[in-house]
Amino acid sequence: MYQKRKISLKQRIRYAVDNFMARGGFSIFLALLSLFAAAFLFMSILRYGASVFFPEETVQGTTDQLWRVFLQISDAGAVAEDGDSSIINKVIGILTVFAGLVLFSSLVAFITSQFEQRIEALRKGKSTVIESNHTLILGFRERIVEIARELIIANESERDAAIVVLAEEDKETMDDFFSEHLEERKTTRIITRCGNTSSVEALRKMGVDSAKTIVILNAASSSSTSSEKSIADARVLKTIMAVVAAASKDGHPLPPIVAELHSARKRRLAESVEPGRITTMDEDGILSKLLVQTSRTSGLSIVYSNLVGFEGNEIYFFQPKGGWENLTFRDVQFRFNGCVPFGFRKKNGKILLNPDGSYLPEPTDHAIILAEDDSSIQFFPSQVSQPQDFPLPKKKIQVGKERHLIAGWNVKSPLIISEYAKYISPGSEIDIIVHEPEETIVTTFKSIQKQHNSHKLRLIVADIHSPEILKKIAPHKYNNVILLAGEGATAEEIDAESISILMQLRQFFRSEEKSTGNPVEAKIITEVMDSENIELVLQTGVKDFLISNQFVSKIFAQVSQEPQVMRVYDHLFSPEGSEIYLKKADVYFPLSPAEVSFSDCVHAAQKRGEVCFGIRLASEEREQEKNYGVYLIPKHDQKFSLTSNDELIVLSDDER
């Protein structure tokens, strides 16, 4: 049995007052108003009682008494009106003034403190966001600038678009960051809020259920440690579950979610939460495949930089209202102008890239089209051009042995070597130069070496900064020199080291050209972590480069608006099926040179079972204002004078 506590009335009153005041600012405001009313009533009673015994000729009735009390309690200067009054009324007036000073100063102090708290709350970014059809980005990393920049371009056709960012960073820090990096926002507003991205309540405040799409950024970068990536992946999974819990109410469908995860197992786990609604991305895998493809084909990085994102050309899905009219894929390619169909997406989501020319699309098939904008896609009722039928040369593309030099080692190295092994001919060489490699690197390399014993893999332990080492390994004799991003606290530090090595390589190449009189054919491909350093990389003379943060961020933004686009990229980046190649024009035409239209190029590529969607002119490959000679999806009637050095940009099953 518990013993009943003896509680006094004073304690009960104090407890009730404490509970009332603890309810917040409004309770305090009511308490101050109540004290003001009580003081006004008390002083009015005193004043009225004094007037009974000491009547005043200057005060006419009760109303005047109350008015004088109100003036004195609200304005200390009003006590002067009692200058001719009795001593009692003067004392009451003074007491009234003191009561007013205490109460009004307390009220002013309370209002000021509440206003400051409100301003502070706004600074902290805790308030509710009332938006709909907005893009919600959860997390904050350097790549968010590129994603936001792409979304701003995508939103140009909208009158009022919004990007809402929820992260644990301070709101002022995020606002300053966007102000510095994104001055031009066109029709898009960027709204930042500070909070836990895996909090259901915080997500509901962001309007998660009314969002157009949700982007979840991973806190760990490609250069982070395995433990950091594991922890960051776990947080992304927790955020996904919180989004599902916050958005799944009243039968409302879950908005499309695009999440960045490093672990393949966790990517599968995330996609199983809501199949078809959650798309995951692997930064390391995408960059490794892009680096291998762009390094083996000169100019391909320019093509990809025009392909991904919203600035330039994009991938769309299109279905004509009247159906495909029993046209073959070969015929469909001549029913569009200024955009090129790559293949089809089946009703079940299956992607068919570069199908056989005789393929008959079903009425439910959507064409996969490369176009500058969805408004430029038009399906014409008849063929837009009549190509010339040039005889196809018997010349074949010879694929010989290759030599690649990889400078540095990071988490993508095993993936890059494995990707190279899928493309290059047997007997090709891949040399990796690493300064003071750790034991784990040596062990990993030996394992890879055993897996790909048909190729010559060699680990060189040396410092690439040394001029003697450069002269010994002769990087100018390789097909490609791939410079991998090293380690560093920030993207700026990593890029600074990369640019330093690039300058040394370019200086070495110039000295070799000067001493031998022969141009160096080796290409330099490097990772650039911060896209703002592109101009510096170009100054070193690098023709082909991979912009890690920019490439992945552009794909991220594009997939966030159309998740099915990721399935197309998965096919393009895979060695199985069709990939993008740049092939010499003399494989398609008898050149002398040849004056051809883009329509002629499409027809010639069809004969080889390929899809042509662009031209690269060698004479313009160093002219930035002409997009380095790359012309994507030109009009069918646009003319080109092709030489043996020019290339067709095609989608093909192989590079031959």
Short mmCIF file of N, CA, C and O in Angstrom, two decimals, residues 491-548:
data_model
loop_
_atom_site.label_atom_id
_atom_site.label_comp_id
_atom_site.label_asym_id
_atom_site.label_seq_id
_atom_site.Cartn_x
_atom_site.Cartn_y
_atom_site.Cartn_z
N ALA A 491 37.27 17.56 -52.07
CA ALA A 491 37.39 17.41 -53.52
C ALA A 491 38.46 18.36 -54.07
O ALA A 491 39.17 18.03 -55.03
N GLU A 492 38.60 19.53 -53.45
CA GLU A 492 39.58 20.50 -53.90
C GLU A 492 41.01 19.97 -53.72
O GLU A 492 41.86 20.13 -54.59
N GLU A 493 41.27 19.32 -52.59
CA GLU A 493 42.59 18.74 -52.35
C GLU A 493 42.90 17.63 -53.34
O GLU A 493 44.01 17.52 -53.86
N ILE A 494 41.89 16.77 -53.61
CA ILE A 494 42.08 15.66 -54.55
C ILE A 494 42.38 16.20 -55.94
O ILE A 494 43.30 15.73 -56.62
N ASP A 495 41.60 17.19 -56.38
CA ASP A 495 41.80 17.75 -57.72
C ASP A 495 43.13 18.48 -57.83
O ASP A 495 43.77 18.48 -58.89
N ALA A 496 43.56 19.12 -56.75
CA ALA A 496 44.85 19.83 -56.78
C ALA A 496 45.99 18.85 -57.05
O ALA A 496 46.90 19.13 -57.84
N GLU A 497 45.93 17.68 -56.42
CA GLU A 497 46.96 16.66 -56.65
C GLU A 497 46.87 16.12 -58.07
O GLU A 497 47.89 15.92 -58.75
N SER A 498 45.65 15.89 -58.57
CA SER A 498 45.47 15.38 -59.93
C SER A 498 46.00 16.37 -60.96
O SER A 498 46.69 15.98 -61.92
N ILE A 499 45.71 17.64 -60.78
CA ILE A 499 46.17 18.67 -61.73
C ILE A 499 47.69 18.77 -61.72
O ILE A 499 48.32 18.98 -62.76
N SER A 500 48.28 18.59 -60.53
CA SER A 500 49.74 18.62 -60.44
C SER A 500 50.37 17.50 -61.28
O SER A 500 51.34 17.73 -62.03
N ILE A 501 49.82 16.30 -61.19
CA ILE A 501 50.34 15.17 -61.98
C ILE A 501 50.07 15.39 -63.46
O ILE A 501 50.91 15.08 -64.31
N LEU A 502 48.90 15.95 -63.80
CA LEU A 502 48.57 16.22 -65.20
C LEU A 502 49.59 17.17 -65.83
O LEU A 502 50.03 16.97 -66.97
N MET A 503 49.96 18.19 -65.08
CA MET A 503 50.95 19.15 -65.59
C MET A 503 52.28 18.47 -65.86
O MET A 503 52.94 18.75 -66.88
N GLN A 504 52.69 17.55 -64.97
CA GLN A 504 53.94 16.83 -65.17
C GLN A 504 53.87 15.93 -66.41
O GLN A 504 54.81 15.86 -67.20
N LEU A 505 52.73 15.25 -66.58
CA LEU A 505 52.57 14.37 -67.74
C LEU A 505 52.60 15.17 -69.05
O LEU A 505 53.24 14.77 -70.02
N ARG A 506 51.90 16.29 -69.05
CA ARG A 506 51.85 17.09 -70.28
C ARG A 506 53.24 17.65 -70.60
O ARG A 506 53.65 17.72 -71.76
N GLN A 507 53.97 18.06 -69.57
CA GLN A 507 55.33 18.56 -69.79
C GLN A 507 56.21 17.44 -70.34
O GLN A 507 57.03 17.67 -71.25
N PHE A 508 56.05 16.23 -69.83
CA PHE A 508 56.82 15.09 -70.32
C PHE A 508 56.46 14.79 -71.78
O PHE A 508 57.34 14.52 -72.61
N PHE A 509 55.17 14.83 -72.10
CA PHE A 509 54.73 14.56 -73.48
C PHE A 509 55.30 15.60 -74.45
O PHE A 509 55.74 15.27 -75.55
N ARG A 510 55.32 16.87 -74.02
CA ARG A 510 55.85 17.92 -74.90
C ARG A 510 57.35 17.71 -75.15
O ARG A 510 57.83 17.93 -76.27
N SER A 511 58.07 17.34 -74.09
CA SER A 511 59.51 17.11 -74.27
C SER A 511 59.77 15.94 -75.20
O SER A 511 60.72 15.96 -76.00
N GLU A 512 58.93 14.90 -75.14
CA GLU A 512 59.08 13.76 -76.04
C GLU A 512 58.77 14.15 -77.48
O GLU A 512 59.45 13.72 -78.41
N GLU A 513 57.73 14.95 -77.67
CA GLU A 513 57.38 15.41 -79.02
C GLU A 513 58.51 16.26 -79.60
O GLU A 513 58.83 16.17 -80.79
N LYS A 514 59.11 17.09 -78.75
CA LYS A 514 60.18 17.96 -79.21
C LYS A 514 61.44 17.17 -79.57
O LYS A 514 62.11 17.46 -80.57
N SER A 515 61.74 16.15 -78.76
CA SER A 515 62.97 15.37 -78.99
C SER A 515 62.84 14.40 -80.16
O SER A 515 63.81 14.16 -80.89
N THR A 516 61.64 13.83 -80.36
CA THR A 516 61.45 12.85 -81.44
C THR A 516 60.87 13.46 -82.70
O THR A 516 61.03 12.89 -83.79
N GLY A 517 60.18 14.58 -82.56
CA GLY A 517 59.53 15.19 -83.72
C GLY A 517 58.23 14.52 -84.09
O GLY A 517 57.58 14.90 -85.08
N ASN A 518 57.78 13.54 -83.30
CA ASN A 518 56.52 12.83 -83.56
C ASN A 518 55.49 13.20 -82.51
O ASN A 518 55.81 13.30 -81.32
N PRO A 519 54.23 13.39 -82.92
CA PRO A 519 53.19 13.72 -81.93
C PRO A 519 52.89 12.53 -81.02
O PRO A 519 52.92 11.37 -81.46
N VAL A 520 52.61 12.80 -79.77
CA VAL A 520 52.25 11.75 -78.81
C VAL A 520 50.76 11.44 -78.98
O VAL A 520 49.91 12.33 -78.89
N GLU A 521 50.45 10.17 -79.24
CA GLU A 521 49.07 9.76 -79.48
C GLU A 521 48.35 9.34 -78.20
O GLU A 521 47.13 9.19 -78.20
N ALA A 522 49.09 9.11 -77.15
CA ALA A 522 48.48 8.64 -75.90
C ALA A 522 47.50 9.68 -75.36
O ALA A 522 47.77 10.88 -75.36
N LYS A 523 46.35 9.20 -74.91
CA LYS A 523 45.33 10.09 -74.32
C LYS A 523 45.44 10.04 -72.80
O LYS A 523 45.79 9.01 -72.22
N ILE A 524 45.14 11.17 -72.19
CA ILE A 524 45.12 11.23 -70.73
C ILE A 524 43.67 11.36 -70.29
O ILE A 524 42.94 12.25 -70.73
N ILE A 525 43.26 10.47 -69.43
CA ILE A 525 41.90 10.50 -68.88
C ILE A 525 42.03 10.62 -67.37
O ILE A 525 42.80 9.88 -66.74
N THR A 526 41.30 11.53 -66.80
CA THR A 526 41.41 11.73 -65.36
C THR A 526 40.05 11.95 -64.74
O THR A 526 39.09 12.34 -65.41
N GLU A 527 39.99 11.69 -63.46
CA GLU A 527 38.79 12.00 -62.68
C GLU A 527 38.91 13.43 -62.17
O GLU A 527 39.95 13.84 -61.67
N VAL A 528 37.82 14.17 -62.29
CA VAL A 528 37.75 15.52 -61.73
C VAL A 528 36.61 15.52 -60.73
O VAL A 528 35.45 15.38 -61.10
N MET A 529 36.95 15.65 -59.46
CA MET A 529 35.93 15.54 -58.41
C MET A 529 35.02 16.75 -58.37
O MET A 529 33.83 16.64 -58.11
N ASP A 530 35.57 17.94 -58.62
CA ASP A 530 34.79 19.17 -58.58
C ASP A 530 34.69 19.72 -60.00
O ASP A 530 35.69 20.06 -60.63
N SER A 531 33.47 19.85 -60.52
CA SER A 531 33.27 20.28 -61.91
C SER A 531 33.78 21.70 -62.15
O SER A 531 34.01 22.09 -63.29
N GLU A 532 33.95 22.48 -61.07
CA GLU A 532 34.45 23.84 -61.26
C GLU A 532 35.92 23.86 -61.67
O GLU A 532 36.44 24.90 -62.08
N ASN A 533 36.58 22.71 -61.57
CA ASN A 533 37.99 22.63 -61.96
C ASN A 533 38.18 22.17 -63.41
O ASN A 533 39.31 21.89 -63.83
N ILE A 534 37.10 22.08 -64.16
CA ILE A 534 37.18 21.61 -65.55
C ILE A 534 38.10 22.51 -66.37
O ILE A 534 38.94 22.03 -67.14
N GLU A 535 37.95 23.81 -66.22
CA GLU A 535 38.76 24.74 -67.01
C GLU A 535 40.25 24.54 -66.74
O GLU A 535 41.07 24.62 -67.65
N LEU A 536 40.59 24.28 -65.48
CA LEU A 536 42.00 24.04 -65.15
C LEU A 536 42.50 22.76 -65.81
O LEU A 536 43.64 22.70 -66.28
N VAL A 537 41.65 21.74 -65.86
CA VAL A 537 42.04 20.48 -66.50
C VAL A 537 42.25 20.70 -67.99
O VAL A 537 43.20 20.19 -68.58
N LEU A 538 41.37 21.47 -68.60
CA LEU A 538 41.50 21.74 -70.03
C LEU A 538 42.79 22.50 -70.33
O LEU A 538 43.39 22.33 -71.40
N GLN A 539 43.23 23.33 -69.40
CA GLN A 539 44.45 24.10 -69.60
C GLN A 539 45.68 23.20 -69.67
O GLN A 539 46.70 23.58 -70.23
N THR A 540 45.59 21.99 -69.09
CA THR A 540 46.72 21.08 -69.14
C THR A 540 46.82 20.35 -70.47
O THR A 540 47.77 19.61 -70.71
N GLY A 541 45.83 20.55 -71.33
CA GLY A 541 45.87 19.93 -72.65
C GLY A 541 45.15 18.60 -72.71
O GLY A 541 45.27 17.87 -73.69
N VAL A 542 44.38 18.25 -71.70
CA VAL A 542 43.67 16.97 -71.69
C VAL A 542 42.47 17.05 -72.62
O VAL A 542 41.63 17.94 -72.50
N LYS A 543 42.40 16.13 -73.56
CA LYS A 543 41.28 16.12 -74.50
C LYS A 543 40.11 15.30 -73.96
O LYS A 543 38.97 15.63 -74.19
N ASP A 544 40.40 14.21 -73.31
CA ASP A 544 39.36 13.32 -72.79
C ASP A 544 39.46 13.29 -71.27
O ASP A 544 40.50 12.95 -70.72
N PHE A 545 38.38 13.63 -70.61
CA PHE A 545 38.41 13.64 -69.15
C PHE A 545 37.07 13.16 -68.62
O PHE A 545 36.05 13.22 -69.30
N LEU A 546 37.10 12.65 -67.43
CA LEU A 546 35.88 12.17 -66.79
C LEU A 546 35.59 13.03 -65.58
O LEU A 546 36.43 13.16 -64.70
N ILE A 547 34.43 13.64 -65.57
CA ILE A 547 34.06 14.51 -64.46
C ILE A 547 33.21 13.69 -63.51
O ILE A 547 32.03 13.50 -63.73
N SER A 548 33.82 13.16 -62.46
CA SER A 548 33.11 12.24 -61.60
C SER A 548 31.84 12.84 -61.01
O SER A 548 30.76 12.33 -61.24
#
